[in-house]
Coordinates of N, CA and C in Angstrom, one line a residue:
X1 N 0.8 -1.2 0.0 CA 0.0 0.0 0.0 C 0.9 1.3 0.0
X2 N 0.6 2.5 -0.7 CA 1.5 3.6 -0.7 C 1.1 4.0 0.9
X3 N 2.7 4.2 0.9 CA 3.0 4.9 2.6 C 2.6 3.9 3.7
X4 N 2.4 2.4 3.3 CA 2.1 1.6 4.0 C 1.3 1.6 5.1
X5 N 0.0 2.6 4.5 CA -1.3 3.2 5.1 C -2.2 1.9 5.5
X6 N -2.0 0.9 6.1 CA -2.6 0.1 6.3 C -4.3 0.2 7.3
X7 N -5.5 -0.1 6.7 CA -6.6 0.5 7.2 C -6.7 0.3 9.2
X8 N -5.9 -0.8 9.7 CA -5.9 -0.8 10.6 C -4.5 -0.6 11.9
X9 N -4.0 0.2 10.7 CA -2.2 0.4 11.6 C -2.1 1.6 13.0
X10 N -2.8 2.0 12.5 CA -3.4 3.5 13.7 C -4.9 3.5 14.1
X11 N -4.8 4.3 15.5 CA -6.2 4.8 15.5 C -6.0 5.9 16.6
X12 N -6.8 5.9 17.9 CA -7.4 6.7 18.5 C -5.8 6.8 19.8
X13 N -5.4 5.3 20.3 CA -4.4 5.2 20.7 C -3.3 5.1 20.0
X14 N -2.3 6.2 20.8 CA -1.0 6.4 20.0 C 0.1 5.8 20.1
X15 N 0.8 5.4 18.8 CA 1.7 4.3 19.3 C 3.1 4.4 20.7
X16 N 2.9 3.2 20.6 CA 3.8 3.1 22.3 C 3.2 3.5 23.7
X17 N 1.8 4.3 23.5 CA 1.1 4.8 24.6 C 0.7 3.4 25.4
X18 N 1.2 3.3 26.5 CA 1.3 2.0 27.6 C -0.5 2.0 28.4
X19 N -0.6 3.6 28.4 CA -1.8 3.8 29.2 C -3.3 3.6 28.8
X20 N -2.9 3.5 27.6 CA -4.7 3.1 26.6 C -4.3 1.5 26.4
X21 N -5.4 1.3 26.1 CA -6.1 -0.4 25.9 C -7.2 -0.3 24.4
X22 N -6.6 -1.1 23.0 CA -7.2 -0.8 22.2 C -8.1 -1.8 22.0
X23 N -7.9 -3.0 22.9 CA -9.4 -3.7 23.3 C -10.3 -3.2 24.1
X24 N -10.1 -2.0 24.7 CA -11.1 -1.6 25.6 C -11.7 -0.5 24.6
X25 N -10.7 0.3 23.8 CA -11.5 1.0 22.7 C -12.5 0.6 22.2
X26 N -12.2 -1.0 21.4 CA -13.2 -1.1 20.2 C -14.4 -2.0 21.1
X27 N -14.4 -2.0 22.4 CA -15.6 -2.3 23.0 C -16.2 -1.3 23.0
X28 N -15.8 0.0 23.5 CA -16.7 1.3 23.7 C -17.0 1.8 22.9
X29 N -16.4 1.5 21.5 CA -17.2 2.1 20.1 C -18.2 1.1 19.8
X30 N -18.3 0.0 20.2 CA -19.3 -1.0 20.0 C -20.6 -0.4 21.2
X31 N -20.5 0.4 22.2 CA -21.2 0.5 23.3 C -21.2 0.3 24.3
X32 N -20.3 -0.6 24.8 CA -19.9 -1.6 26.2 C -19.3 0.0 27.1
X33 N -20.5 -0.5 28.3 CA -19.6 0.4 29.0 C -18.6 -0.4 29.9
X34 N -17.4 -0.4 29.3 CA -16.4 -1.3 30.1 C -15.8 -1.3 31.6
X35 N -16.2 -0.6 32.6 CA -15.8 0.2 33.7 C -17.5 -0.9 34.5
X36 N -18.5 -0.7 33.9 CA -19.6 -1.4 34.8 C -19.6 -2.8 34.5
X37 N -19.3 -3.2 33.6 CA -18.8 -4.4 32.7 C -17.7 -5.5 33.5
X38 N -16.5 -4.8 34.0 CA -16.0 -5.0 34.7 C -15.5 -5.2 36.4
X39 N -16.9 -4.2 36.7 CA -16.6 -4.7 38.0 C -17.9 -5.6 38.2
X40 N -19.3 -5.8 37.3 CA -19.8 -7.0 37.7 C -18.8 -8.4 37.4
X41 N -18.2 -8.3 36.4 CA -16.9 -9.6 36.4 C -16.5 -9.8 37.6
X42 N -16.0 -8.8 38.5 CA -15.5 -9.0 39.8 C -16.2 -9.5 40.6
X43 N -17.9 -9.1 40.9 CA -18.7 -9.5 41.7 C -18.4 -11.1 41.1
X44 N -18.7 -11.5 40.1 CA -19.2 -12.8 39.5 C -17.7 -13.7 40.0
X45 N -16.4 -13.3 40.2 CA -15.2 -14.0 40.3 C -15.6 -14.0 41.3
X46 N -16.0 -13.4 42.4 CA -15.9 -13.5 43.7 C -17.0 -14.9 44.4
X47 N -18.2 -14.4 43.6 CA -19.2 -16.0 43.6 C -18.5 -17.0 43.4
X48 N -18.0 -16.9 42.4 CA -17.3 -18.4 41.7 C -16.3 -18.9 42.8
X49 N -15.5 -18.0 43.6 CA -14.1 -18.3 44.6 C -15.1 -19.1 45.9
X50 N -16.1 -17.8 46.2 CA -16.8 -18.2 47.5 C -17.9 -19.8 47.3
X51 N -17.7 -20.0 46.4 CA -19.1 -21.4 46.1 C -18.5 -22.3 46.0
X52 N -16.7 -21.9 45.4 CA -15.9 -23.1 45.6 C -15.6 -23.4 47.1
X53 N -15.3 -22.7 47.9 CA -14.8 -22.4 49.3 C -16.1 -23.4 50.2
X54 N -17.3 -22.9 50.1 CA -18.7 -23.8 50.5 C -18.9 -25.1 50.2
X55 N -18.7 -24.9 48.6 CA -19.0 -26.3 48.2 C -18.3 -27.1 49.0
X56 N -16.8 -27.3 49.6 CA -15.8 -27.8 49.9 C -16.6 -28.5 50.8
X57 N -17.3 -27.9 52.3 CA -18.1 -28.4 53.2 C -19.3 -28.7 52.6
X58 N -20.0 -28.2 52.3 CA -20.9 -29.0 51.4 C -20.7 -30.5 51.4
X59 N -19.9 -30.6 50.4 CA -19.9 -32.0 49.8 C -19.1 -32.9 51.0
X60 N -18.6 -32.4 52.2 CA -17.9 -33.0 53.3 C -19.3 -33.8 54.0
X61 N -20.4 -32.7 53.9 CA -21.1 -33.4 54.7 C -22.4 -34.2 54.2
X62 N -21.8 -34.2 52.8 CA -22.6 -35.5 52.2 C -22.6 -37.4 52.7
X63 N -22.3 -37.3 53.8 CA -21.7 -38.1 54.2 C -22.5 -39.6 54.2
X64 N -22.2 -40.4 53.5 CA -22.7 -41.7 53.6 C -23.3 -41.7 51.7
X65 N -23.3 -40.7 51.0 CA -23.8 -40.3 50.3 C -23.2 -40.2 48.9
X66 N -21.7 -41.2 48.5 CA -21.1 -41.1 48.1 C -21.0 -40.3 46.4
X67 N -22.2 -40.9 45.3 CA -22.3 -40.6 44.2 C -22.6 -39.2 44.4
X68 N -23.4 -38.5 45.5 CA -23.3 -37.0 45.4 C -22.3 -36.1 45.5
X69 N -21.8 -37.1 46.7 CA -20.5 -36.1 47.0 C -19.4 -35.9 45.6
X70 N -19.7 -37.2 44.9 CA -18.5 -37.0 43.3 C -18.8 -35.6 42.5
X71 N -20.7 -36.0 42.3 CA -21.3 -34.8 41.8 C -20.6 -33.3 42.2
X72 N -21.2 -33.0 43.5 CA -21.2 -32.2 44.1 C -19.1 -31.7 43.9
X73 N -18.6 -32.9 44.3 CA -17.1 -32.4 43.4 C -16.7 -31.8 42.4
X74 N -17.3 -32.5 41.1 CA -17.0 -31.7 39.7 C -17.7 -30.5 40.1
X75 N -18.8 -30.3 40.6 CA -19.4 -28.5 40.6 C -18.4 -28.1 41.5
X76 N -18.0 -28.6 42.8 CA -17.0 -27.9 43.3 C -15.8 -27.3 42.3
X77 N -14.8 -28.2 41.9 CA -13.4 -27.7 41.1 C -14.1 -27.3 39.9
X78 N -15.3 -27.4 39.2 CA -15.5 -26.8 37.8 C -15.9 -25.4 38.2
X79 N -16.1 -24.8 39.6 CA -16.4 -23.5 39.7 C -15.0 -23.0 40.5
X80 N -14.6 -23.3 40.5 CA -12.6 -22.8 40.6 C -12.4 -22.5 39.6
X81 N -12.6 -23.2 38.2 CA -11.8 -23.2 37.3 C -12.7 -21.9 36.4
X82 N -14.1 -21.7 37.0 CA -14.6 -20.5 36.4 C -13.9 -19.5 36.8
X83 N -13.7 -19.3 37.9 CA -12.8 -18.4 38.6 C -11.6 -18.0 38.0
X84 N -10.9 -19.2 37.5 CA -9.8 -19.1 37.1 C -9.6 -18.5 35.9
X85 N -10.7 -18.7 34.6 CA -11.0 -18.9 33.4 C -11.0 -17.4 33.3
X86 N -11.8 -16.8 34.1 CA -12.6 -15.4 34.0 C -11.0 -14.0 34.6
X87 N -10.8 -14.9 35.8 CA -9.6 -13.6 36.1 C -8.9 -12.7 35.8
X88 N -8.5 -13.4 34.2 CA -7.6 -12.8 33.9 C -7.7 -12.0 33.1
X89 N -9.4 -11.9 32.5 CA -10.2 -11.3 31.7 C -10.1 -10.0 32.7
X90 N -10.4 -9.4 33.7 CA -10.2 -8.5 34.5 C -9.2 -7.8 34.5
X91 N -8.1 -8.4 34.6 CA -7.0 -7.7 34.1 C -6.6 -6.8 33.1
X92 N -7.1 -8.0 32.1 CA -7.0 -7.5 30.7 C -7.9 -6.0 30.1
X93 N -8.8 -6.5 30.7 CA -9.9 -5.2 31.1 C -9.4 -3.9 31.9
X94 N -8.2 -3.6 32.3 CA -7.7 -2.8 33.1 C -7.9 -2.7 34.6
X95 N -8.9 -3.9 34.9 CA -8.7 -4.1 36.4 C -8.3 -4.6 37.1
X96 N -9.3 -4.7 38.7 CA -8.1 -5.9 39.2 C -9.1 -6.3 40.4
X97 N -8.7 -8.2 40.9 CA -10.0 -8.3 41.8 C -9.1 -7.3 43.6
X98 N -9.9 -7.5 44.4 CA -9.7 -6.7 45.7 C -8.9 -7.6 46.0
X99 N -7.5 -6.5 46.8 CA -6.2 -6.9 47.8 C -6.6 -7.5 49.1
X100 N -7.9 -7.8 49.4 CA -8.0 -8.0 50.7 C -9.2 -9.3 50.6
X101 N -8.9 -10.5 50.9 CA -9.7 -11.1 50.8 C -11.3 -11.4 51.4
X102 N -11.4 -10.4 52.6 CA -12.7 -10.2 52.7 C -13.4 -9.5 52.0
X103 N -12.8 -8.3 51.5 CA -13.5 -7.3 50.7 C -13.9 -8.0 49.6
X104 N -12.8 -9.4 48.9 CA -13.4 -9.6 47.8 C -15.0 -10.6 48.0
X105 N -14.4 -11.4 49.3 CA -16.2 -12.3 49.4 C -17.5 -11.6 49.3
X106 N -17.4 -10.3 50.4 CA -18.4 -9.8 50.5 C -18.7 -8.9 48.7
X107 N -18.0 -9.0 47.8 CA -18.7 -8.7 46.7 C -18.8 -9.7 45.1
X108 N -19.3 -10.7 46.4 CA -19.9 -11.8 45.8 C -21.5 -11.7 45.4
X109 N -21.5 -12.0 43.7 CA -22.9 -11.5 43.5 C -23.6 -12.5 43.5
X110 N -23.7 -13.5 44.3 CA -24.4 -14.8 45.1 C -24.4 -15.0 46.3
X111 N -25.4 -15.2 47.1 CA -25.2 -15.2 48.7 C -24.3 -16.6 48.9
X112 N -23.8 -16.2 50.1 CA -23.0 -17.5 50.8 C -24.3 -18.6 50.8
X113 N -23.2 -20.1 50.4 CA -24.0 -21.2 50.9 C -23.7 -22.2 51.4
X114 N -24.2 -21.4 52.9 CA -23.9 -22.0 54.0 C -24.5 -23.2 54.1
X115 N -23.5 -23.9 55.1 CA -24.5 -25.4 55.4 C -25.3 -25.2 56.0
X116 N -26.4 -26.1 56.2 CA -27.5 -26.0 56.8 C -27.2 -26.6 58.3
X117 N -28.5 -25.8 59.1 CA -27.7 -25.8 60.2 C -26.6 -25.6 61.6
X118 N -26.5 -24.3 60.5 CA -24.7 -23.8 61.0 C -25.2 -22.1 61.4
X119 N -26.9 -21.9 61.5 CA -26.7 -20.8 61.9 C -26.4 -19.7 60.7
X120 N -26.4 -19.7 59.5 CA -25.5 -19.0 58.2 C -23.9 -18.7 58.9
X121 N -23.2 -20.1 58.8 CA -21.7 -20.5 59.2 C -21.4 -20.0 60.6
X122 N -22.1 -19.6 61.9 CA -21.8 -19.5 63.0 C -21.7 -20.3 64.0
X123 N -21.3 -21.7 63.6 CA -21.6 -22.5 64.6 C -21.1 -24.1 63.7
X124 N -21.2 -25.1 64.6 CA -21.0 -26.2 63.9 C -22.5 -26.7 63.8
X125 N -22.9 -28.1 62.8 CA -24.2 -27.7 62.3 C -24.8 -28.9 63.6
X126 N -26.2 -28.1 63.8 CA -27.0 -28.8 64.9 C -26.7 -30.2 64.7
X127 N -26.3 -31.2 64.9 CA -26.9 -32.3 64.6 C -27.5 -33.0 65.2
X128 N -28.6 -32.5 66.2 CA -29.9 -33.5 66.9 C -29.5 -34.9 67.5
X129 N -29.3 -35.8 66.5 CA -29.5 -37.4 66.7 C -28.3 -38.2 66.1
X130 N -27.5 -37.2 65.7 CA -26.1 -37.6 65.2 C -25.8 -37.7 63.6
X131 N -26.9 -37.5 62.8 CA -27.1 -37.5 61.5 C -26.3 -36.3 60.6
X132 N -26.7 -35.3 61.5 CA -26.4 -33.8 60.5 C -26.6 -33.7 59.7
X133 N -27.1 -32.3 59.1 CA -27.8 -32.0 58.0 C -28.1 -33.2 57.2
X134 N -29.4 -33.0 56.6 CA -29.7 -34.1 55.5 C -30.0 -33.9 53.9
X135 N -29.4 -34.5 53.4 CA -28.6 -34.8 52.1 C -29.9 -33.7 51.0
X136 N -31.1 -33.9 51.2 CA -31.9 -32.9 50.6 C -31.4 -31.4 50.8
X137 N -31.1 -31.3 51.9 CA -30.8 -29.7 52.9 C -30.0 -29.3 51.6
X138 N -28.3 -30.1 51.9 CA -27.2 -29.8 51.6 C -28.1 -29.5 49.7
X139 N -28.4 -30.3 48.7 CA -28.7 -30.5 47.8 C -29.5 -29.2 47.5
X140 N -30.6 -28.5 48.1 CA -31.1 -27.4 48.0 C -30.1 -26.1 48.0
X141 N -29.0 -26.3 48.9 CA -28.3 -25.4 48.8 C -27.7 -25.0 47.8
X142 N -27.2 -26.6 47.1 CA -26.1 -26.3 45.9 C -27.5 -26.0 44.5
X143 N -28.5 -26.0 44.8 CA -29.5 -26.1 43.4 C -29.1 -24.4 43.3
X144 N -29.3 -24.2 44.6 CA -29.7 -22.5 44.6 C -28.5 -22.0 44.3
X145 N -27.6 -22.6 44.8 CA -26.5 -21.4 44.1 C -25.9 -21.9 42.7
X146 N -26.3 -22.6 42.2 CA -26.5 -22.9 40.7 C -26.7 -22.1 40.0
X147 N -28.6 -21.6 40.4 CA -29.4 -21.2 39.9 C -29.0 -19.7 39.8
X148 N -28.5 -19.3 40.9 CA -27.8 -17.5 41.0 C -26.5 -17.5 39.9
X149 N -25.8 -18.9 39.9 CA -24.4 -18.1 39.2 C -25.2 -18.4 37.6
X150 N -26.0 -19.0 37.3 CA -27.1 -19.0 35.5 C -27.1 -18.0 35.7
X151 N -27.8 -16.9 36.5 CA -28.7 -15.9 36.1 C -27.0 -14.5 36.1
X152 N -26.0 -14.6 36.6 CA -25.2 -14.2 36.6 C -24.3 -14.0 35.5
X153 N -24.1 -15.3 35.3 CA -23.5 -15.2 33.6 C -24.3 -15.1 32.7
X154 N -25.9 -15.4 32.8 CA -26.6 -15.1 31.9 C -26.7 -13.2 31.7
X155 N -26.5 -12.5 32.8 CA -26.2 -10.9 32.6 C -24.8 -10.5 31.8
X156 N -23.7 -11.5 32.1 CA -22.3 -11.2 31.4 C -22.6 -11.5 29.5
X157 N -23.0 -12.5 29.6 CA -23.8 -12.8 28.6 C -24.4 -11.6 27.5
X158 N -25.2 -11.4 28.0 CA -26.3 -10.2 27.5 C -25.4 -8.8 27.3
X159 N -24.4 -8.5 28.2 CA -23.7 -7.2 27.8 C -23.0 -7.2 26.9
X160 N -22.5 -8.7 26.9 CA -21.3 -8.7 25.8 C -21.5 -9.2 24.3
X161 N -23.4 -10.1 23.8 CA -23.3 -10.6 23.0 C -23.6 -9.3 21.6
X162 N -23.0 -10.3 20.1 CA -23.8 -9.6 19.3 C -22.8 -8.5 18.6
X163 N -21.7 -9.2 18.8 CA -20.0 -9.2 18.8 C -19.6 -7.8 19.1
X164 N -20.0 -7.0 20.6 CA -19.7 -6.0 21.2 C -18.9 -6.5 22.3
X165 N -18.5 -7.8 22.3 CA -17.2 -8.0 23.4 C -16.7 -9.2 23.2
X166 N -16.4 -9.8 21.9 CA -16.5 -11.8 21.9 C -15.7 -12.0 22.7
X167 N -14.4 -11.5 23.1 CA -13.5 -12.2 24.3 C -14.5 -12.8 25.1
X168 N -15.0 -11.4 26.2 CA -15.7 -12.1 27.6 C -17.3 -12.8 27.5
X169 N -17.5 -12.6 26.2 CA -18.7 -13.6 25.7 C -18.6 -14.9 25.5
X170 N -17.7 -15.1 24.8 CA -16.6 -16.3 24.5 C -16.5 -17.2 26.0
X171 N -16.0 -16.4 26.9 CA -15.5 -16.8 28.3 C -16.6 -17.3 29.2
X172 N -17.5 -16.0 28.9 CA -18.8 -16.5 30.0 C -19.7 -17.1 29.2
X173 N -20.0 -17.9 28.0 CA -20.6 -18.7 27.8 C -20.4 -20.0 27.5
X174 N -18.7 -20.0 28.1 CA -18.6 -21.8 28.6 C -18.5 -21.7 29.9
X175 N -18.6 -20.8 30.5 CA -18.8 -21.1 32.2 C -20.5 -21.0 32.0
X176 N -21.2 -20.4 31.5 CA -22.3 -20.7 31.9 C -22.9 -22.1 31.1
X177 N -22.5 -22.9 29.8 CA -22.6 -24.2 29.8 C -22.7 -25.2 30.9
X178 N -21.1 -24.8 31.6 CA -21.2 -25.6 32.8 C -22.2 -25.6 33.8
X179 N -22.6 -24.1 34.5 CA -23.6 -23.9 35.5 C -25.2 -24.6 35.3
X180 N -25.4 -24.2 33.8 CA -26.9 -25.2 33.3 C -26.6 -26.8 33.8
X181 N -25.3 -27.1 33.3 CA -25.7 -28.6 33.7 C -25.5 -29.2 35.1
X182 N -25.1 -28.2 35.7 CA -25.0 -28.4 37.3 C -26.3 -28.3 37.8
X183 N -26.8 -27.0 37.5 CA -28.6 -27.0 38.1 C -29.5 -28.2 37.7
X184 N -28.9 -29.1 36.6 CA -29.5 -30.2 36.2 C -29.5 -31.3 36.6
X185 N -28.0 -31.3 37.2 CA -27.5 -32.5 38.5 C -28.0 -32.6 39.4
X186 N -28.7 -31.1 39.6 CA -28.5 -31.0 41.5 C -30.5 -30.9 40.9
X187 N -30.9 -30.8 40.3 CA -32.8 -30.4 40.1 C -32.5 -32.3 40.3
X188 N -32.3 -33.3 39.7 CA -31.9 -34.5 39.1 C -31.8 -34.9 40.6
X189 N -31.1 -34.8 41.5 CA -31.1 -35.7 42.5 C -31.5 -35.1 43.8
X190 N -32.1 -33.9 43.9 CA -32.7 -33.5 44.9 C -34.5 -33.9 44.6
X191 N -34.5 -34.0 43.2 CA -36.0 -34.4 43.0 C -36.3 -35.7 42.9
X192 N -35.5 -36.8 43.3 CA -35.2 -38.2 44.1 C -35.4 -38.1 44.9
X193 N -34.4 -37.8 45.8 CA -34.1 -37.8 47.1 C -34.9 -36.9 47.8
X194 N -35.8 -36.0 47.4 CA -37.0 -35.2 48.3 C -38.1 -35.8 48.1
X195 N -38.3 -35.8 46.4 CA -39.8 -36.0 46.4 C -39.9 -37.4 45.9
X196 N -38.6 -37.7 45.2 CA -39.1 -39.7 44.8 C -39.3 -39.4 43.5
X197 N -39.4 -38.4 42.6 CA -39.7 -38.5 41.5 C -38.3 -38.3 40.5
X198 N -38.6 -38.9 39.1 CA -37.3 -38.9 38.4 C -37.2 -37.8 37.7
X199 N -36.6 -37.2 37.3 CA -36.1 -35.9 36.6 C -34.7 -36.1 36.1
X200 N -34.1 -36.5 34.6 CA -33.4 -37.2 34.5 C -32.4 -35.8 34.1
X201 N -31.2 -36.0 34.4 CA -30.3 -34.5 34.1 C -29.5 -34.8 32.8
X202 N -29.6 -35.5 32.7 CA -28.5 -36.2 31.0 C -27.1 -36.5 31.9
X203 N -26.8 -36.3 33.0 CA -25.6 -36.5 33.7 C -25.0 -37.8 33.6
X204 N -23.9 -37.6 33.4 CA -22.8 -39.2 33.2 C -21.5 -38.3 33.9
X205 N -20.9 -39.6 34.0 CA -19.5 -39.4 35.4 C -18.4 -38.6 34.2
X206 N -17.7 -37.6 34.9 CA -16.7 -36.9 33.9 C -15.6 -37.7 33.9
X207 N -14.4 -37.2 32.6 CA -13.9 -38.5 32.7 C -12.8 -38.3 34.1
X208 N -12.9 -37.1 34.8 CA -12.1 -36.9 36.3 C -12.7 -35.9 37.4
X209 N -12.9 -36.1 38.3 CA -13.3 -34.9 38.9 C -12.9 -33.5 38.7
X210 N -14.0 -32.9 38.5 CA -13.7 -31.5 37.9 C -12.9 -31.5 36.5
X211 N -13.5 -32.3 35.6 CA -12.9 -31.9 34.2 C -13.2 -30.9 33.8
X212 N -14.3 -30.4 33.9 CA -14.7 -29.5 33.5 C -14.5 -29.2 31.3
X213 N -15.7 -29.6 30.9 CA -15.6 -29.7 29.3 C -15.0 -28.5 28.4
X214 N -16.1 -27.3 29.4 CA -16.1 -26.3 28.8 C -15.1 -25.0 29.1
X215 N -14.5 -25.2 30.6 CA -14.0 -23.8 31.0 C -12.6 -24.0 31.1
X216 N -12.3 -25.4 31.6 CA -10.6 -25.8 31.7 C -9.8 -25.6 30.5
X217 N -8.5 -25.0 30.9 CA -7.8 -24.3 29.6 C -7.1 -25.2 29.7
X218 N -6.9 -26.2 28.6 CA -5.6 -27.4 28.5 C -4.9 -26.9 27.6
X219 N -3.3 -27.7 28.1 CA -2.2 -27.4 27.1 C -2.8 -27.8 25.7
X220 N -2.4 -26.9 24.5 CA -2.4 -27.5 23.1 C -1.3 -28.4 23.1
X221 N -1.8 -29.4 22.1 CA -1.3 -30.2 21.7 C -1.1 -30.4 20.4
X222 N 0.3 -30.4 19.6 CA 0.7 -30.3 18.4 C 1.5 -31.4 17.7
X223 N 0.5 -32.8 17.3 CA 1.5 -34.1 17.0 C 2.4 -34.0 15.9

């Protein structure tokens, strides 16, 4: 091309300028307002960190309950690895999550899910007759906070689709693959185990705990 005017060699940010982000540009010419964009991302990492943190007890106190607690495993490490998947998208966004790990829980855009029993986590959980919570309880819990991180990504979703942000669209629409089929796990065997009736999830065993299909970043592989 004369003067090797190439249509996308320049723009608004000047070359070498360290302080602009020309992915953050061509979001805001698309409409994204990237600054509110961003810090719901942070609420949403913070769900993801804290449900992994819960789940942990959670599924401890599945106890006697084995095939759940596997379940309840892959949702545990498959929502780490949301966490993980999404972080770095923040960054890249010019942010950053909070230095202080309380500040980050409490802006968690999912309530804690606490065990049942515990008081909402103040206490160790009643256990009456020696049983402790019962496997429905624990199972209600994890439906619900399913159901919060769907509707969650389904908002990251919405801001970003319709190629006004494909990165973090891209990102949050394999973490929200995963979340659907978790509320399907947990509708699937709380609607046994409460009511007796079958509601079948399409669920089969991963091929490891927490493989996670859709959000785990594996090495490429080049034979």
């Amino acid at each position: 091309m004369a003067g090797d005017e190439r249509p996308h060699a320049k723009g608004k940010v000047r070359a070498g300028d360290v302080t602009q982000r020309v992915g953050i540009e061509v979001m805001e010419a698309r409409g994204v307002n990237v600054e509110e964009l961003r810090e719901k991302l942070i609420d949403a990492v913070a769900a993801e960190f804290t449900t992994y943190y819960y789940y942990t007890i959670l599924r401890m106190y599945l106890a006697g309950n084995e095939d759940y607690k596997e379940i309840c495993e892959d949702a545990r490490l498959e929502d780490r690895a949301h966490f993980e998947l999404m972080t770095p998208r923040i960054y890249e966004l010019g942010g950053s999550i909070p230095y202080d790990i309380r500040q980050f829980a409490d802006r968690a855009s999912c309530p804690d899910a606490y065990l049942p029993g515990t008081g909402d986590g103040q206490h160790a959980p009643e256990m009456g007759n020696g049983s402790g919570p019962k496997a429905e309880e624990i199972l209600e819990v994890l439906l619900e906070a399913e159901r919060c991180a769907i509707r969650t990504w389904s908002e990251v979703c919405d801001l970003t689709a319709g190629g006004k942000d494909p990165r973090t669209y891209g990102l949050a629409a394999r973490i929200l693959n995963e979340e659907i089929e978790h509320e399907a796990w947990f509708i699937e065997l709380l609607s046994m185990e409460r009511d007796g009736v079958v509601r079948p999830s399409g669920h089969f065993r991963r091929g490891e705990p927490g493989d996670a299909p859709y959000s785990k970043n594996r090495p490429l592989y080049n034979p």
